[in-house]
Amino acid sequence: MRRRTKILLICGTLAAVTAFGGWAAAQNAGLRYHRGDAERISASSFEETVRAVDALAEALHKSVYATDGGMCARVCGEAYAEASAAGSAMLALPFATQELEQLAAFLNIAGDYAISLCPSAASEGFSEEELAHLRTLSDAAADFSESLRGMQQDLNAGDVRLDSREKRLRNVGEETGVPLSARLLDYQAGLTPMEKFSYDGRYGCEKTPKAGYMTEEEMQRAAADFLGIEPDALTLLYRYEGSEGRRCYRFEDSFLCVSRRGVESMSRPRLVSDVNLSEAEGREAAESFLTQHGYEGLVPAGAEDLGGVLRLRYCSSQDGADCPDNAVTVSVALDDGSICGFSAEDYCSEEAQVRWLVDEGSAAAALPESLTLRETRRLICKSPGQRDTACYAFFCQDAEGRGVTVYVDAATGRQCRIEF
């Protein structure tokens, strides 16, 4: 009996070992497959990065020889496409791209600057100042491309290896060679920061501090007056870094953000379970609040029902034109009409410096004949570089009945934006 038991135990153990060995072999095969797949993706991403940066340098260098508007716009389009491709390829590399923020920023600026020149370059070509900036970007891209080519050669020779997201045990399966991420970081560390320049693009806007001259005591007084309490009742939570001197105060369940211009935002988190007021009554409460705090002459610019809370947007107006990007928002609780949110961070009381050189009739000439005009509005909008632009918004309808809005610059009479 004992012999039979021993035989059964041995057989069971052998079966377990065999099963475990088979499972381990399958897992190892799967690991090798996924590891190889990850390496192929990483290698492909790096190769695409090298190709795209090389093509970006070439496209930017073409700008020196482009003379007619069509070629100038084509060169800008090529540079934007290659910069976007290089940035996307870098995102697929197996390491944290935030560590390479300077290289990513260069690609973003190069592409953004190129695409921002397309409208003017198509008709006027490049100015001397624009050519100087393009040359600078071209030289930087060529240097980046040359460095990447060197890394590519070292990678093929085995002196550089691709990074891996796989977490391995220390001293187990370690690979030889310098990680690619280390080489890129070394290259980035040796870069000379580019001289900043301003242009009308997403990354070219000049971020100047908003004007304001309040002292800290006046800021606290403004916050207290906003809530109708004494300054001593406020609690200073924290100070923001920067020249605008922002402060955050608290009173009971209210939080206020104040800069040297005055109160910029207020929040009063609360749960609204019942809806006792209509939208008209909520709007009346919001407009009364704005008037009470000195925000006059604003016009409605949109409303949103957040389920018991009505968020309203009001914008300024100038020269008979609405300024949709210069606005304040007010959130009203529809159970008792109290104000539970306010923001004036995007609002400026100063007038926009814009020119209306083209009348509405001349601006309408920029519309294609295939569109049927339904409504026209005068607006002062922000350009991609956050510059005030006077324009006519033509709300149209195409042959299929789809709404199309065409914005025409009131200074040049050219289309500046199309929206569906």
Coordinates of C-alpha atoms in Angstrom, one line a residue:
M1 CA 0.0 0.0 0.0
R2 CA 2.8 2.3 0.9
R3 CA 4.5 1.5 -2.4
R4 CA 1.4 2.3 -4.4
T5 CA 1.1 5.6 -2.5
K6 CA 4.6 6.6 -3.3
I7 CA 4.1 5.8 -7.0
L8 CA 1.0 8.0 -7.1
L9 CA 2.9 10.8 -5.3
I10 CA 5.8 10.6 -7.7
C11 CA 3.5 10.5 -10.7
G12 CA 1.5 13.5 -9.5
T13 CA 4.7 15.4 -8.8
L14 CA 6.1 14.6 -12.3
A15 CA 2.8 15.7 -13.8
A16 CA 2.8 18.9 -11.9
V17 CA 6.4 19.6 -12.8
T18 CA 5.7 18.8 -16.5
A19 CA 2.6 21.1 -16.5
F20 CA 4.5 23.9 -14.8
G21 CA 7.4 23.5 -17.2
G22 CA 5.0 23.7 -20.1
W23 CA 3.3 26.8 -18.7
A24 CA 6.7 28.4 -18.1
A25 CA 7.8 27.7 -21.6
A26 CA 4.6 29.2 -23.0
Q27 CA 5.0 32.3 -20.8
N28 CA 8.6 32.6 -21.9
A29 CA 7.6 32.3 -25.6
G30 CA 5.0 34.9 -25.1
L31 CA 7.4 37.2 -23.3
R32 CA 9.9 36.9 -26.1
Y33 CA 7.2 37.7 -28.6
H34 CA 6.0 40.8 -26.9
R35 CA 9.5 41.9 -26.2
G36 CA 10.4 41.6 -29.8
D37 CA 7.2 43.4 -30.9
A38 CA 8.0 46.3 -28.5
E39 CA 11.5 46.5 -29.9
R40 CA 10.2 46.6 -33.4
I41 CA 7.8 49.4 -32.5
S42 CA 10.5 51.4 -30.7
A43 CA 12.9 51.0 -33.6
S44 CA 10.3 52.0 -36.1
S45 CA 9.4 55.1 -34.0
F46 CA 13.0 56.1 -33.9
E47 CA 13.5 55.6 -37.6
E48 CA 10.4 57.8 -38.3
T49 CA 11.8 60.5 -35.9
V50 CA 15.1 60.6 -37.8
R51 CA 13.3 60.7 -41.2
A52 CA 10.9 63.4 -40.1
V53 CA 13.5 65.7 -38.5
D54 CA 15.7 65.3 -41.6
A55 CA 12.7 66.2 -43.8
L56 CA 11.8 69.1 -41.5
A57 CA 15.4 70.6 -41.9
E58 CA 15.2 70.2 -45.6
A59 CA 11.7 71.8 -45.9
L60 CA 12.8 74.8 -43.7
H61 CA 16.0 75.2 -45.8
K62 CA 13.8 75.4 -49.0
S63 CA 12.3 78.6 -47.7
V64 CA 15.6 80.4 -48.5
Y65 CA 15.0 79.7 -52.2
A66 CA 11.2 80.1 -52.4
T67 CA 10.2 83.3 -54.3
D68 CA 6.6 83.0 -55.3
G69 CA 3.6 82.7 -52.9
G70 CA 2.5 79.3 -54.0
M71 CA 6.0 77.7 -53.3
C72 CA 6.3 79.6 -50.0
A73 CA 2.9 78.2 -48.8
R74 CA 3.9 74.7 -50.0
V75 CA 7.2 74.9 -48.1
C76 CA 5.4 76.0 -44.9
G77 CA 2.9 73.1 -45.3
E78 CA 5.7 70.6 -45.7
A79 CA 7.5 71.9 -42.6
Y80 CA 4.4 71.7 -40.5
A81 CA 3.6 68.2 -41.6
E82 CA 7.1 66.9 -40.9
A83 CA 7.3 68.7 -37.5
S84 CA 4.0 67.0 -36.6
A85 CA 5.3 63.6 -37.7
A86 CA 8.5 64.0 -35.7
G87 CA 6.6 65.0 -32.6
S88 CA 4.2 62.1 -32.9
A89 CA 7.0 59.6 -33.5
M90 CA 8.8 60.8 -30.4
L91 CA 5.7 60.2 -28.4
A92 CA 5.9 56.5 -29.3
L93 CA 9.5 56.1 -28.0
P94 CA 9.6 54.0 -24.9
F95 CA 10.6 56.7 -22.4
A96 CA 9.0 59.7 -20.7
T97 CA 8.9 62.5 -23.4
Q98 CA 8.5 65.2 -20.7
E99 CA 12.2 64.8 -20.0
L100 CA 12.8 65.9 -23.6
E101 CA 10.6 69.0 -23.4
Q102 CA 13.1 71.3 -25.1
L103 CA 13.3 69.1 -28.1
A104 CA 9.5 68.6 -28.2
A105 CA 9.1 72.4 -27.8
F106 CA 11.4 73.0 -30.8
L107 CA 9.3 70.7 -33.0
N108 CA 6.1 72.4 -31.9
I109 CA 7.4 75.9 -32.5
A110 CA 8.9 75.0 -35.9
G111 CA 5.7 73.5 -37.1
D112 CA 3.5 76.2 -35.6
Y113 CA 5.5 79.0 -37.0
A114 CA 5.5 77.5 -40.5
I115 CA 1.8 77.0 -40.6
S116 CA 1.2 80.5 -39.2
L117 CA 3.0 82.0 -42.2
C118 CA 0.9 80.2 -44.8
P119 CA -1.9 82.8 -45.2
S120 CA 0.5 85.7 -45.7
A121 CA 3.2 83.7 -47.6
A122 CA 0.7 82.5 -50.2
S123 CA 0.1 86.0 -51.4
E124 CA 3.1 88.0 -50.3
G125 CA 6.0 85.6 -49.9
F126 CA 8.4 85.8 -46.9
S127 CA 9.6 89.0 -45.4
E128 CA 13.3 89.4 -44.4
E129 CA 12.4 89.0 -40.8
E130 CA 10.4 85.8 -41.5
L131 CA 13.3 84.4 -43.6
A132 CA 15.7 85.1 -40.7
H133 CA 13.5 83.1 -38.3
L134 CA 13.2 80.3 -40.8
R135 CA 16.9 80.1 -41.3
T136 CA 17.4 79.9 -37.5
L137 CA 14.9 77.1 -37.3
S138 CA 16.4 75.4 -40.3
D139 CA 19.9 75.4 -38.8
A140 CA 18.6 74.1 -35.5
A141 CA 16.7 71.3 -37.3
A142 CA 19.8 70.4 -39.3
D143 CA 21.9 70.1 -36.2
F144 CA 19.2 67.9 -34.5
S145 CA 19.0 65.8 -37.6
E146 CA 22.8 65.3 -37.7
S147 CA 22.8 64.3 -34.1
L148 CA 20.0 61.8 -34.7
R149 CA 21.9 60.3 -37.6
G150 CA 24.9 59.8 -35.3
M151 CA 22.7 58.0 -32.8
Q152 CA 21.2 55.9 -35.6
Q153 CA 24.7 54.7 -36.6
D154 CA 25.7 53.9 -33.0
L155 CA 22.4 52.0 -32.6
N156 CA 23.2 49.9 -35.6
A157 CA 26.7 49.3 -34.3
G158 CA 25.5 48.2 -30.9
D159 CA 27.0 51.1 -28.9
V160 CA 23.5 52.5 -28.3
R161 CA 20.4 50.4 -27.4
L162 CA 16.7 51.2 -27.4
D163 CA 15.1 51.8 -24.1
S164 CA 12.5 49.4 -22.8
R165 CA 9.4 49.9 -20.6
E166 CA 9.9 46.3 -19.3
K167 CA 10.8 46.2 -15.5
R168 CA 13.5 43.6 -15.1
L169 CA 15.2 42.3 -12.0
R170 CA 18.5 43.9 -11.3
N171 CA 21.5 42.1 -12.9
V172 CA 19.1 39.8 -14.8
G173 CA 19.1 40.1 -18.6
E174 CA 20.8 43.5 -18.6
E175 CA 21.7 44.8 -22.0
T176 CA 24.9 46.5 -23.1
G177 CA 25.2 49.9 -24.6
V178 CA 24.1 53.4 -23.7
P179 CA 20.3 53.9 -23.7
L180 CA 18.9 56.1 -26.5
S181 CA 17.1 58.3 -24.0
A182 CA 20.5 59.1 -22.3
R183 CA 22.0 60.2 -25.6
L184 CA 18.9 62.4 -26.4
L185 CA 19.1 63.9 -22.9
D186 CA 22.8 64.7 -23.4
Y187 CA 22.1 66.3 -26.7
Q188 CA 19.3 68.4 -25.1
A189 CA 21.6 69.5 -22.2
G190 CA 24.1 70.9 -24.7
L191 CA 21.6 73.0 -26.6
T192 CA 21.8 76.7 -26.6
P193 CA 18.3 78.1 -25.9
M194 CA 16.8 79.7 -29.0
E195 CA 16.0 83.4 -28.9
K196 CA 12.3 83.8 -28.4
F197 CA 10.4 85.7 -31.1
S198 CA 6.8 86.8 -31.4
Y199 CA 4.4 85.7 -34.1
D200 CA 0.7 85.1 -34.6
G201 CA 0.6 81.4 -33.7
R202 CA -0.3 79.1 -30.8
Y203 CA 3.3 79.1 -29.4
G204 CA 4.2 82.6 -30.5
C205 CA 1.9 84.8 -28.3
E206 CA 3.6 87.3 -26.0
K207 CA 2.5 86.5 -22.4
T208 CA 2.6 89.8 -20.7
P209 CA 1.3 90.2 -17.1
K210 CA -2.1 91.8 -17.0
A211 CA -2.1 95.3 -15.7
G212 CA -2.9 95.9 -12.0
Y213 CA -1.6 98.0 -9.2
M214 CA -3.4 96.8 -6.1
T215 CA -1.3 96.3 -2.9
E216 CA -1.8 93.1 -0.9
E217 CA -4.0 95.0 1.6
E218 CA -6.2 96.4 -1.3
M219 CA -6.5 92.9 -2.8
Q220 CA -7.7 91.5 0.6
R221 CA -10.2 94.4 0.8
A222 CA -11.4 93.7 -2.7
A223 CA -12.0 90.1 -1.9
A224 CA -13.9 91.0 1.3
D225 CA -16.0 93.6 -0.5
F226 CA -16.8 90.9 -3.1
L227 CA -18.4 88.8 -0.4
G228 CA -19.7 91.7 1.7
I229 CA -17.6 90.8 4.8
E230 CA -14.8 92.3 6.8
P231 CA -11.2 91.7 5.6
D232 CA -10.3 90.0 8.9
A233 CA -12.8 87.3 8.2
L234 CA -10.8 86.0 5.2
T235 CA -8.2 83.3 5.5
L236 CA -5.2 83.4 3.2
L237 CA -4.7 79.9 1.8
Y238 CA -1.7 80.3 -0.5
R239 CA 0.1 82.7 -2.8
Y240 CA 0.7 82.1 -6.5
E241 CA 4.2 82.5 -8.1
G242 CA 4.6 85.2 -10.7
S243 CA 4.5 89.0 -11.1
E244 CA 0.7 89.2 -10.9
G245 CA 0.8 88.6 -7.2
R246 CA -2.3 86.3 -7.0
R247 CA -3.7 85.3 -3.7
C248 CA -6.3 82.7 -2.7
Y249 CA -8.6 83.5 0.2
R250 CA -11.3 81.5 1.9
F251 CA -14.4 82.4 3.8
E252 CA -16.5 79.6 5.1
D253 CA -17.3 77.6 1.9
S254 CA -16.2 80.3 -0.5
F255 CA -12.9 80.4 -2.3
L256 CA -11.6 83.6 -4.1
C257 CA -8.7 84.1 -6.4
V258 CA -7.5 87.7 -6.4
S259 CA -4.8 89.4 -8.5
R260 CA -3.5 93.0 -8.6
R261 CA -6.4 93.7 -11.0
G262 CA -9.1 92.6 -8.6
V263 CA -11.1 89.4 -8.0
E264 CA -10.6 87.0 -10.9
S265 CA -12.6 84.0 -9.7
M266 CA -14.9 82.8 -6.9
S267 CA -16.2 79.2 -6.3
R268 CA -18.7 78.0 -3.7
P269 CA -19.0 74.2 -4.1
R270 CA -22.4 72.9 -3.1
L271 CA -24.9 70.2 -4.0
V272 CA -28.1 71.3 -5.8
S273 CA -30.8 68.7 -5.6
D274 CA -34.0 70.7 -6.4
V275 CA -34.7 73.0 -9.3
N276 CA -37.1 75.8 -8.2
L277 CA -36.1 78.6 -10.6
S278 CA -36.5 78.9 -14.4
E279 CA -33.6 79.8 -16.7
A280 CA -35.0 83.4 -17.0
E281 CA -34.9 83.8 -13.2
G282 CA -31.4 82.3 -13.1
R283 CA -30.3 84.8 -15.7
E284 CA -31.8 87.7 -13.8
A285 CA -29.9 86.6 -10.7
A286 CA -26.6 86.4 -12.7
E287 CA -27.1 89.8 -14.3
S288 CA -27.9 91.4 -10.9
F289 CA -24.7 89.9 -9.5
L290 CA -22.7 91.3 -12.4
T291 CA -24.2 94.8 -12.0
Q292 CA -23.6 94.7 -8.3
H293 CA -19.9 94.1 -8.9
G294 CA -19.3 96.6 -11.6
Y295 CA -19.6 94.4 -14.7
E296 CA -21.8 96.5 -16.9
G297 CA -22.4 96.7 -20.7
L298 CA -21.9 92.9 -21.1
V299 CA -24.1 90.9 -23.5
P300 CA -25.2 87.2 -23.2
A301 CA -22.9 84.8 -25.0
G302 CA -24.2 81.4 -24.1
A303 CA -25.8 79.3 -21.4
E304 CA -25.3 75.7 -20.2
D305 CA -27.5 73.7 -17.9
L306 CA -25.3 71.5 -15.6
G307 CA -28.2 69.8 -13.8
G308 CA -29.4 72.2 -11.2
V309 CA -26.7 74.8 -11.9
L310 CA -27.0 77.3 -14.8
R311 CA -23.7 78.5 -16.1
L312 CA -24.0 81.7 -18.1
R313 CA -21.4 83.4 -20.2
Y314 CA -21.3 87.2 -20.8
C315 CA -19.0 89.0 -23.2
S316 CA -18.0 92.6 -23.7
S317 CA -18.9 94.6 -26.8
Q318 CA -17.1 97.3 -28.8
D319 CA -17.8 99.3 -31.9
G320 CA -21.1 97.4 -32.2
A321 CA -19.3 94.1 -32.2
D322 CA -19.4 91.4 -29.6
C323 CA -16.1 90.1 -28.2
P324 CA -16.8 86.4 -27.5
D325 CA -13.2 85.7 -26.2
N326 CA -13.4 88.5 -23.7
A327 CA -16.0 87.2 -21.3
V328 CA -17.0 86.3 -17.7
T329 CA -18.9 83.3 -16.6
V330 CA -21.4 83.1 -13.7
S331 CA -22.9 79.9 -12.3
V332 CA -26.3 80.1 -10.6
A333 CA -27.8 77.5 -8.3
L334 CA -31.4 77.0 -9.5
D335 CA -32.7 76.0 -6.1
D336 CA -32.3 79.4 -4.3
G337 CA -30.7 81.6 -7.0
S338 CA -27.4 81.9 -5.1
I339 CA -24.1 82.4 -7.1
C340 CA -21.9 79.3 -6.8
G341 CA -19.3 80.2 -9.3
F342 CA -17.7 83.2 -11.0
S343 CA -14.7 83.7 -13.3
A344 CA -13.3 86.8 -15.0
E345 CA -9.9 85.3 -15.8
D346 CA -10.5 85.8 -19.6
Y347 CA -11.9 89.3 -19.2
C348 CA -10.2 92.6 -19.8
S349 CA -11.9 95.9 -19.4
E350 CA -9.5 97.7 -21.8
E351 CA -10.7 98.2 -25.4
A352 CA -9.2 96.1 -28.2
Q353 CA -7.0 97.9 -30.7
V354 CA -8.5 96.8 -34.0
R355 CA -9.2 98.3 -37.4
W356 CA -12.4 98.1 -39.4
L357 CA -11.0 98.9 -42.9
V358 CA -13.4 96.8 -44.9
D359 CA -17.2 97.2 -44.9
E360 CA -19.6 94.4 -44.7
G361 CA -20.5 94.3 -48.4
S362 CA -16.8 94.1 -49.4
A363 CA -16.2 91.4 -46.8
A364 CA -19.1 89.4 -48.2
A365 CA -17.3 89.2 -51.5
A366 CA -15.0 86.7 -49.9
L367 CA -17.8 84.1 -49.6
P368 CA -18.1 81.4 -52.3
E369 CA -21.2 81.4 -54.5
S370 CA -22.1 77.9 -53.3
L371 CA -23.1 79.2 -49.8
T372 CA -26.4 80.8 -48.9
L373 CA -26.0 83.7 -46.4
R374 CA -28.3 83.5 -43.4
E375 CA -26.9 86.0 -40.9
T376 CA -24.0 88.4 -40.4
R377 CA -22.4 89.5 -37.1
R378 CA -19.5 91.8 -36.3
L379 CA -17.1 90.2 -33.9
I380 CA -13.8 90.9 -32.3
C381 CA -12.1 87.5 -31.8
K382 CA -8.7 86.2 -30.7
S383 CA -6.3 84.9 -33.3
P384 CA -4.2 81.8 -32.7
G385 CA -1.6 84.1 -31.2
Q386 CA -4.2 85.7 -28.9
R387 CA -4.3 88.9 -30.8
D388 CA -7.5 90.9 -31.1
T389 CA -8.9 90.7 -34.7
A390 CA -12.0 92.5 -36.0
C391 CA -13.9 90.3 -38.3
Y392 CA -17.3 89.6 -39.9
A393 CA -18.9 86.3 -39.1
F394 CA -21.1 85.1 -42.0
F395 CA -23.4 82.3 -40.9
C396 CA -24.2 80.4 -44.1
Q397 CA -25.8 77.2 -45.3
D398 CA -24.4 74.9 -48.0
A399 CA -26.2 72.9 -50.7
E400 CA -26.7 70.0 -48.3
G401 CA -28.2 72.2 -45.6
R402 CA -25.2 72.0 -43.4
G403 CA -24.3 75.2 -41.5
V404 CA -21.0 76.9 -42.4
T405 CA -19.6 79.9 -40.6
V406 CA -17.0 82.0 -42.5
Y407 CA -15.0 84.6 -40.7
V408 CA -13.5 87.5 -42.8
D409 CA -10.8 89.8 -41.5
A410 CA -12.2 93.3 -41.3
A411 CA -8.7 94.8 -41.9
T412 CA -7.8 92.8 -45.0
G413 CA -11.1 91.4 -46.4
R414 CA -9.7 87.9 -46.5
Q415 CA -11.1 84.7 -44.9
C416 CA -9.4 84.0 -41.6
R417 CA -11.4 81.1 -40.2
I418 CA -14.1 78.5 -41.4
E419 CA -16.2 76.5 -38.9
F420 CA -18.9 73.9 -39.3

